[in-house]
């Protein structure tokens, strides 16, 4: 039964659709943000569900509410693009402070797990909160607040919710705090870390008495020169790099910090060491030492800050250098599949008071070198006066290490050539024992991730490298550890919780989601794992958190979040599988609009993103759940459902090949996957071949242009923030690690720019004007547009002011929705039948 609101939407969509066409400006009109129809705006503006954070003592959950979208005025704040990061010079922090997970928070409530009692945390006026973090014992909660002129640290008592600012007149230096870490959370660098005394935080501050910022000379002092002395230094096409001597001066000015210990009770501060450019800062478990990565000159103009020359040091609380672990040169010259040759990934062992662990390459950091072992793991305990001890060696490249709170290590290694990964149990004084050996792309074989305590107070990174040692101890109870995973299966994801006997290596299942819901393990409520918290959702029920007893069929609600978008519930959804012409199993989710009548043919938009696999079996495995709760946010293509479209979402487009060969047949595999997807929706009676469009973002935009260049399967395409000329990313892209000069034919064949003359169906190109993603410079869309226009194609090119790779501002997102709706209405929904010759092509 459709709700009253949904009945209105269905009627508006299916009967009055011509009156709801989005109005977008033409190229000759003055610039103006457009709006989609009002019924779409109403769903777009629905308040998002609160985000949750469980305290380390498992007694309280923090519920945070944030504004979903910043305004374009906020995105238009001053921005410096320095060393791969984006800084607001007014705040000495990240340029974006809202619109991303964990940012732009305006309220925090603390809810007790035991009885549901709730207190609200005192908020500063006009709060813009980020970096919410519990102290290790859960008694306090810290968060940063961004003001117009700086960033301050607040601390709340979790029992009362009373909060106060503890930084006084000092400002935090949050320049290395990168909130846009959706693809790689390990990049997140908070400006403060808790010590385990639950009173002290170690923070990076703007140095007191810092003078004015360097001023760029009005008259140039001379040319800017870049040179190389004959050393090969391949590098990806990074954005926001340092380019001039003035950039270097700005980088040094804004990124120099004074490390300090702050007593959150008295607000007294004690300086640690002298001001320096600090990449990573990680306090030891006993709070007496700090691992510091100190950035050194000269600064590279080829790679971002993470690859700059650095000194990795252990500082005592007074600031004295207790040990220099390594002087690491710039990563310039490190091979594209390689790692630095010296120590990397320095981190404290979480199970010991002050023992540092790091990795060193035994192959010079280059996979081309044939050696019996690729890496070794080294260890050194306080007071750091003895020789480092070897913990383990890996035959393949080191891929991560975790320690249980009883001192047992889980060591991961991976092999790029075979696409395999192995995990070993390393007991002190015993030979490593292999616990898992699997294809890294095979979702069905994924054993899950060990459950850790999450009470380390975090840390600002781990000293660089391709994989790190984790800072949280794995829970060990006797001979058992616990692993939780997504539980991919042919029927969809069924998340699970297992216990693993690390002596016998046998597993026992504690919990598995039912086939009718999507319920994931969140956190334990005791070390025995007899009680734990889960996140439960269905297609109709909003995600909420529950307490479960192991083995029991019942559960108790912790939260009672309501559906924020009721009209979305009337969207029909089904998970479908089908075959490619080479036998590879493909899958995707078909969404049907509100009010859809079975057997009716409607316009269909396919939105996809190709992915590389080492073998067909892994590529054929199903991921995702048919039971997930649909929430439509931002510039989601799913908003088209509210205008009468069906969406074939993420129809898999696997590019398969062993080693480095997958892209050798990229175009052929892409077309075969798209053909199979088109055939599927046509055979289901949902679509006719004359009204199917295609779109995608980033690598999906690249895919879209290639599909239009090499087929006539689609009536129109919508390509966002893609890279279309691979000669502009000559040192590799996505999973491709051969250079342009090693595989020029592959680069050419994969570049739709080279085939612009073959694009005969309408395509809309969209790009953020300050794209920050590696390889997707705005010039990629600009040049493809010029090529298409030169060949007389039907093309529209839209650039989005102040937007990066992921679009953020409310005005921008609504404009994107309007553009997409207008484009597909014109060239797909209301398109006539193709000419016979076009259909045959």
Coordinates of C-alpha atoms in Angstrom, one line a residue, residues 379-611:
X379 CA 60.9 -4.6 17.3
X380 CA 62.5 -2.4 19.9
X381 CA 61.5 -1.9 23.5
X382 CA 62.1 1.1 25.9
X383 CA 64.6 2.5 26.8
X384 CA 65.5 1.8 23.1
X385 CA 69.2 1.2 23.9
X386 CA 69.5 -2.4 22.6
X387 CA 69.7 -3.6 19.1
X388 CA 66.3 -4.1 17.3
X389 CA 65.0 -7.7 17.3
X390 CA 63.5 -9.5 14.3
X391 CA 59.9 -10.6 14.9
X392 CA 59.1 -12.2 11.6
X393 CA 59.8 -12.3 7.8
X394 CA 57.4 -12.5 4.9
X395 CA 57.8 -14.3 1.6
X396 CA 55.3 -11.9 0.0
X397 CA 54.8 -8.2 0.6
X398 CA 53.9 -7.3 4.2
X399 CA 50.2 -6.4 4.4
X400 CA 49.5 -5.7 8.0
X401 CA 50.0 -6.9 11.6
X402 CA 47.9 -7.0 14.7
X403 CA 48.6 -8.1 18.2
X404 CA 46.3 -9.7 20.7
X405 CA 46.3 -8.4 24.3
X406 CA 48.1 -11.6 25.2
X407 CA 51.0 -10.9 22.8
X408 CA 50.1 -13.2 19.9
X409 CA 50.5 -11.6 16.5
X410 CA 48.5 -12.0 13.3
X411 CA 50.7 -11.3 10.3
X412 CA 49.3 -10.6 6.8
X413 CA 51.1 -10.8 3.5
X414 CA 49.9 -10.4 -0.1
X415 CA 51.2 -11.3 -3.5
X416 CA 50.3 -8.9 -6.3
X417 CA 51.1 -11.4 -9.1
X418 CA 48.8 -14.1 -7.9
X419 CA 46.2 -11.9 -6.2
X420 CA 46.5 -14.0 -3.0
X421 CA 46.8 -13.1 0.6
X422 CA 47.9 -15.2 3.6
X423 CA 47.6 -14.7 7.4
X424 CA 50.0 -16.2 9.9
X425 CA 49.8 -16.6 13.7
X426 CA 53.1 -15.7 15.2
X427 CA 53.6 -16.9 18.8
X428 CA 56.7 -15.6 20.7
X429 CA 59.4 -18.2 20.3
X430 CA 57.5 -20.4 17.9
X431 CA 57.4 -20.9 14.1
X432 CA 54.6 -19.0 12.3
X433 CA 51.5 -21.0 11.6
X434 CA 49.3 -20.3 8.6
X435 CA 45.7 -19.7 9.5
X436 CA 44.3 -18.3 6.2
X437 CA 45.4 -18.6 2.6
X438 CA 43.0 -17.3 0.0
X439 CA 42.4 -15.3 -3.2
X440 CA 42.2 -11.7 -2.1
X441 CA 39.4 -10.9 -4.5
X442 CA 37.2 -13.9 -3.5
X443 CA 34.5 -12.4 -1.3
X444 CA 33.1 -15.8 -0.3
X445 CA 36.5 -16.9 1.2
X446 CA 36.9 -13.8 3.4
X447 CA 37.3 -15.1 7.0
X448 CA 36.5 -11.7 8.5
X449 CA 38.5 -9.2 10.7
X450 CA 39.7 -9.9 14.2
X451 CA 37.7 -8.0 16.9
X452 CA 39.8 -5.4 18.6
X453 CA 39.3 -3.3 21.8
X454 CA 39.3 0.2 20.2
X455 CA 40.6 1.8 23.4
X456 CA 44.0 3.0 22.2
X457 CA 43.0 6.6 22.0
X458 CA 43.9 6.5 18.3
X459 CA 47.0 7.8 16.7
X460 CA 47.8 10.1 13.8
X461 CA 49.0 7.5 11.4
X462 CA 51.8 5.0 11.5
X463 CA 54.8 6.4 9.7
X464 CA 53.9 5.8 6.1
X465 CA 54.2 2.6 4.1
X466 CA 51.7 0.5 2.2
X467 CA 50.3 -1.3 5.2
X468 CA 50.6 -0.7 9.0
X469 CA 50.6 -2.3 12.4
X470 CA 47.3 -1.7 14.1
X471 CA 47.2 0.3 17.3
X472 CA 44.3 -1.6 18.9
X473 CA 44.8 -5.0 20.6
X474 CA 42.8 -7.9 19.4
X475 CA 40.6 -9.4 22.2
X476 CA 42.0 -12.8 23.3
X477 CA 40.0 -14.9 25.7
X478 CA 42.1 -18.0 26.6
X479 CA 42.8 -19.8 23.3
X480 CA 40.2 -17.8 21.4
X481 CA 40.0 -14.7 19.4
X482 CA 36.9 -13.5 17.5
X483 CA 36.4 -12.5 13.9
X484 CA 33.5 -10.6 12.3
X485 CA 32.8 -10.3 8.6
X486 CA 30.4 -9.4 5.8
X487 CA 29.6 -13.0 5.0
X488 CA 29.3 -12.7 1.2
X489 CA 27.3 -15.6 -0.3
X490 CA 25.4 -16.4 -3.5
X491 CA 22.3 -15.2 -1.7
X492 CA 23.9 -11.9 -0.7
X493 CA 25.8 -10.8 2.4
X494 CA 25.0 -12.5 5.7
X495 CA 27.3 -10.9 8.3
X496 CA 28.7 -13.2 11.0
X497 CA 30.7 -13.4 14.2
X498 CA 33.0 -16.4 14.8
X499 CA 35.4 -17.5 17.5
X500 CA 38.7 -18.9 16.3
X501 CA 40.9 -21.2 18.4
X502 CA 44.4 -20.0 17.8
X503 CA 45.8 -23.3 18.9
X504 CA 43.7 -25.7 16.9
X505 CA 42.8 -23.1 14.2
X506 CA 39.2 -24.4 14.3
X507 CA 36.3 -21.9 14.1
X508 CA 32.9 -21.9 15.8
X509 CA 30.0 -19.7 14.7
X510 CA 28.5 -17.4 17.4
X511 CA 26.2 -15.4 15.2
X512 CA 25.0 -15.1 11.6
X513 CA 22.5 -12.7 10.1
X514 CA 19.2 -14.2 9.0
X515 CA 18.4 -14.4 5.3
X516 CA 15.6 -11.9 5.7
X517 CA 17.6 -9.1 7.2
X518 CA 21.0 -7.4 7.2
X519 CA 22.4 -7.6 10.8
X520 CA 26.1 -6.9 11.4
X521 CA 28.2 -7.3 14.5
X522 CA 29.3 -3.9 15.8
X523 CA 31.1 -4.4 19.2
X524 CA 31.3 -6.8 22.1
X525 CA 29.8 -6.1 25.5
X526 CA 32.2 -8.5 27.3
X527 CA 35.4 -10.3 26.5
X528 CA 33.6 -13.7 26.4
X529 CA 31.5 -12.4 23.5
X530 CA 28.3 -13.7 25.1
X531 CA 26.7 -10.3 24.7
X532 CA 27.3 -7.9 21.8
X533 CA 25.8 -5.1 19.8
X534 CA 24.5 -5.5 16.3
X535 CA 23.2 -3.2 13.6
X536 CA 19.9 -4.5 12.2
X537 CA 18.1 -3.3 9.1
X538 CA 15.7 -4.6 6.4
X539 CA 14.4 -3.1 3.2
X540 CA 11.6 -1.5 5.2
X541 CA 13.2 -1.0 8.6
X542 CA 15.7 1.8 9.3
X543 CA 19.1 0.7 10.7
X544 CA 19.1 0.5 14.5
X545 CA 21.4 -0.9 17.1
X546 CA 20.5 -3.9 19.3
X547 CA 21.9 -6.0 22.2
X548 CA 22.1 -9.7 21.5
X549 CA 22.9 -12.6 23.8
X550 CA 24.9 -15.3 22.0
X551 CA 22.6 -18.1 20.9
X552 CA 19.4 -16.3 21.8
X553 CA 16.8 -15.5 19.2
X554 CA 15.7 -12.3 20.8
X555 CA 17.4 -8.9 20.8
X556 CA 16.9 -5.6 22.8
X557 CA 16.8 -2.2 21.0
X558 CA 19.4 0.4 21.9
X559 CA 18.3 3.0 19.4
X560 CA 14.9 3.7 17.9
X561 CA 15.7 5.6 14.7
X562 CA 12.8 6.2 12.4
X563 CA 12.7 6.1 8.6
X564 CA 13.8 9.6 7.5
X565 CA 12.5 9.1 3.9
X566 CA 9.2 7.2 3.8
X567 CA 8.6 7.8 0.1
X568 CA 11.7 5.8 -0.6
X569 CA 10.2 2.7 0.9
X570 CA 7.7 2.5 -2.0
X571 CA 10.6 1.9 -4.4
X572 CA 10.7 -1.7 -5.5
X573 CA 14.0 -3.5 -5.5
X574 CA 15.3 -6.9 -6.5
X575 CA 18.7 -8.5 -6.8
X576 CA 19.4 -10.1 -10.1
X577 CA 22.1 -12.4 -11.5
X578 CA 22.9 -13.1 -15.2
X579 CA 25.7 -14.4 -17.4
X580 CA 28.2 -12.7 -19.6
X581 CA 28.9 -14.3 -23.0
X582 CA 32.1 -15.9 -21.6
X583 CA 30.2 -17.5 -18.7
X584 CA 31.2 -15.1 -16.0
X585 CA 28.3 -14.5 -13.6
X586 CA 27.2 -10.9 -13.2
X587 CA 24.9 -9.3 -10.8
X588 CA 23.2 -6.0 -9.9
X589 CA 20.3 -4.4 -8.0
X590 CA 17.3 -3.4 -10.1
X591 CA 15.2 -0.6 -8.5
X592 CA 11.7 0.2 -9.8
X593 CA 10.0 3.5 -9.3
X594 CA 7.1 4.1 -6.9
X595 CA 3.8 3.0 -8.4
X596 CA 5.5 0.7 -10.9
X597 CA 3.1 -1.8 -12.5
X598 CA 4.5 -5.2 -13.3
X599 CA 5.2 -5.7 -17.1
X600 CA 5.4 -1.9 -17.8
X601 CA 8.4 -0.8 -19.7
X602 CA 10.1 2.3 -18.2
X603 CA 13.3 4.2 -19.0
X604 CA 16.3 2.5 -17.4
X605 CA 19.5 4.1 -16.3
X606 CA 22.5 1.9 -15.5
X607 CA 25.0 3.3 -13.0
X608 CA 28.2 1.3 -12.7
X609 CA 31.9 1.2 -11.7
X610 CA 34.3 -1.3 -13.3
X611 CA 36.6 -3.4 -11.0

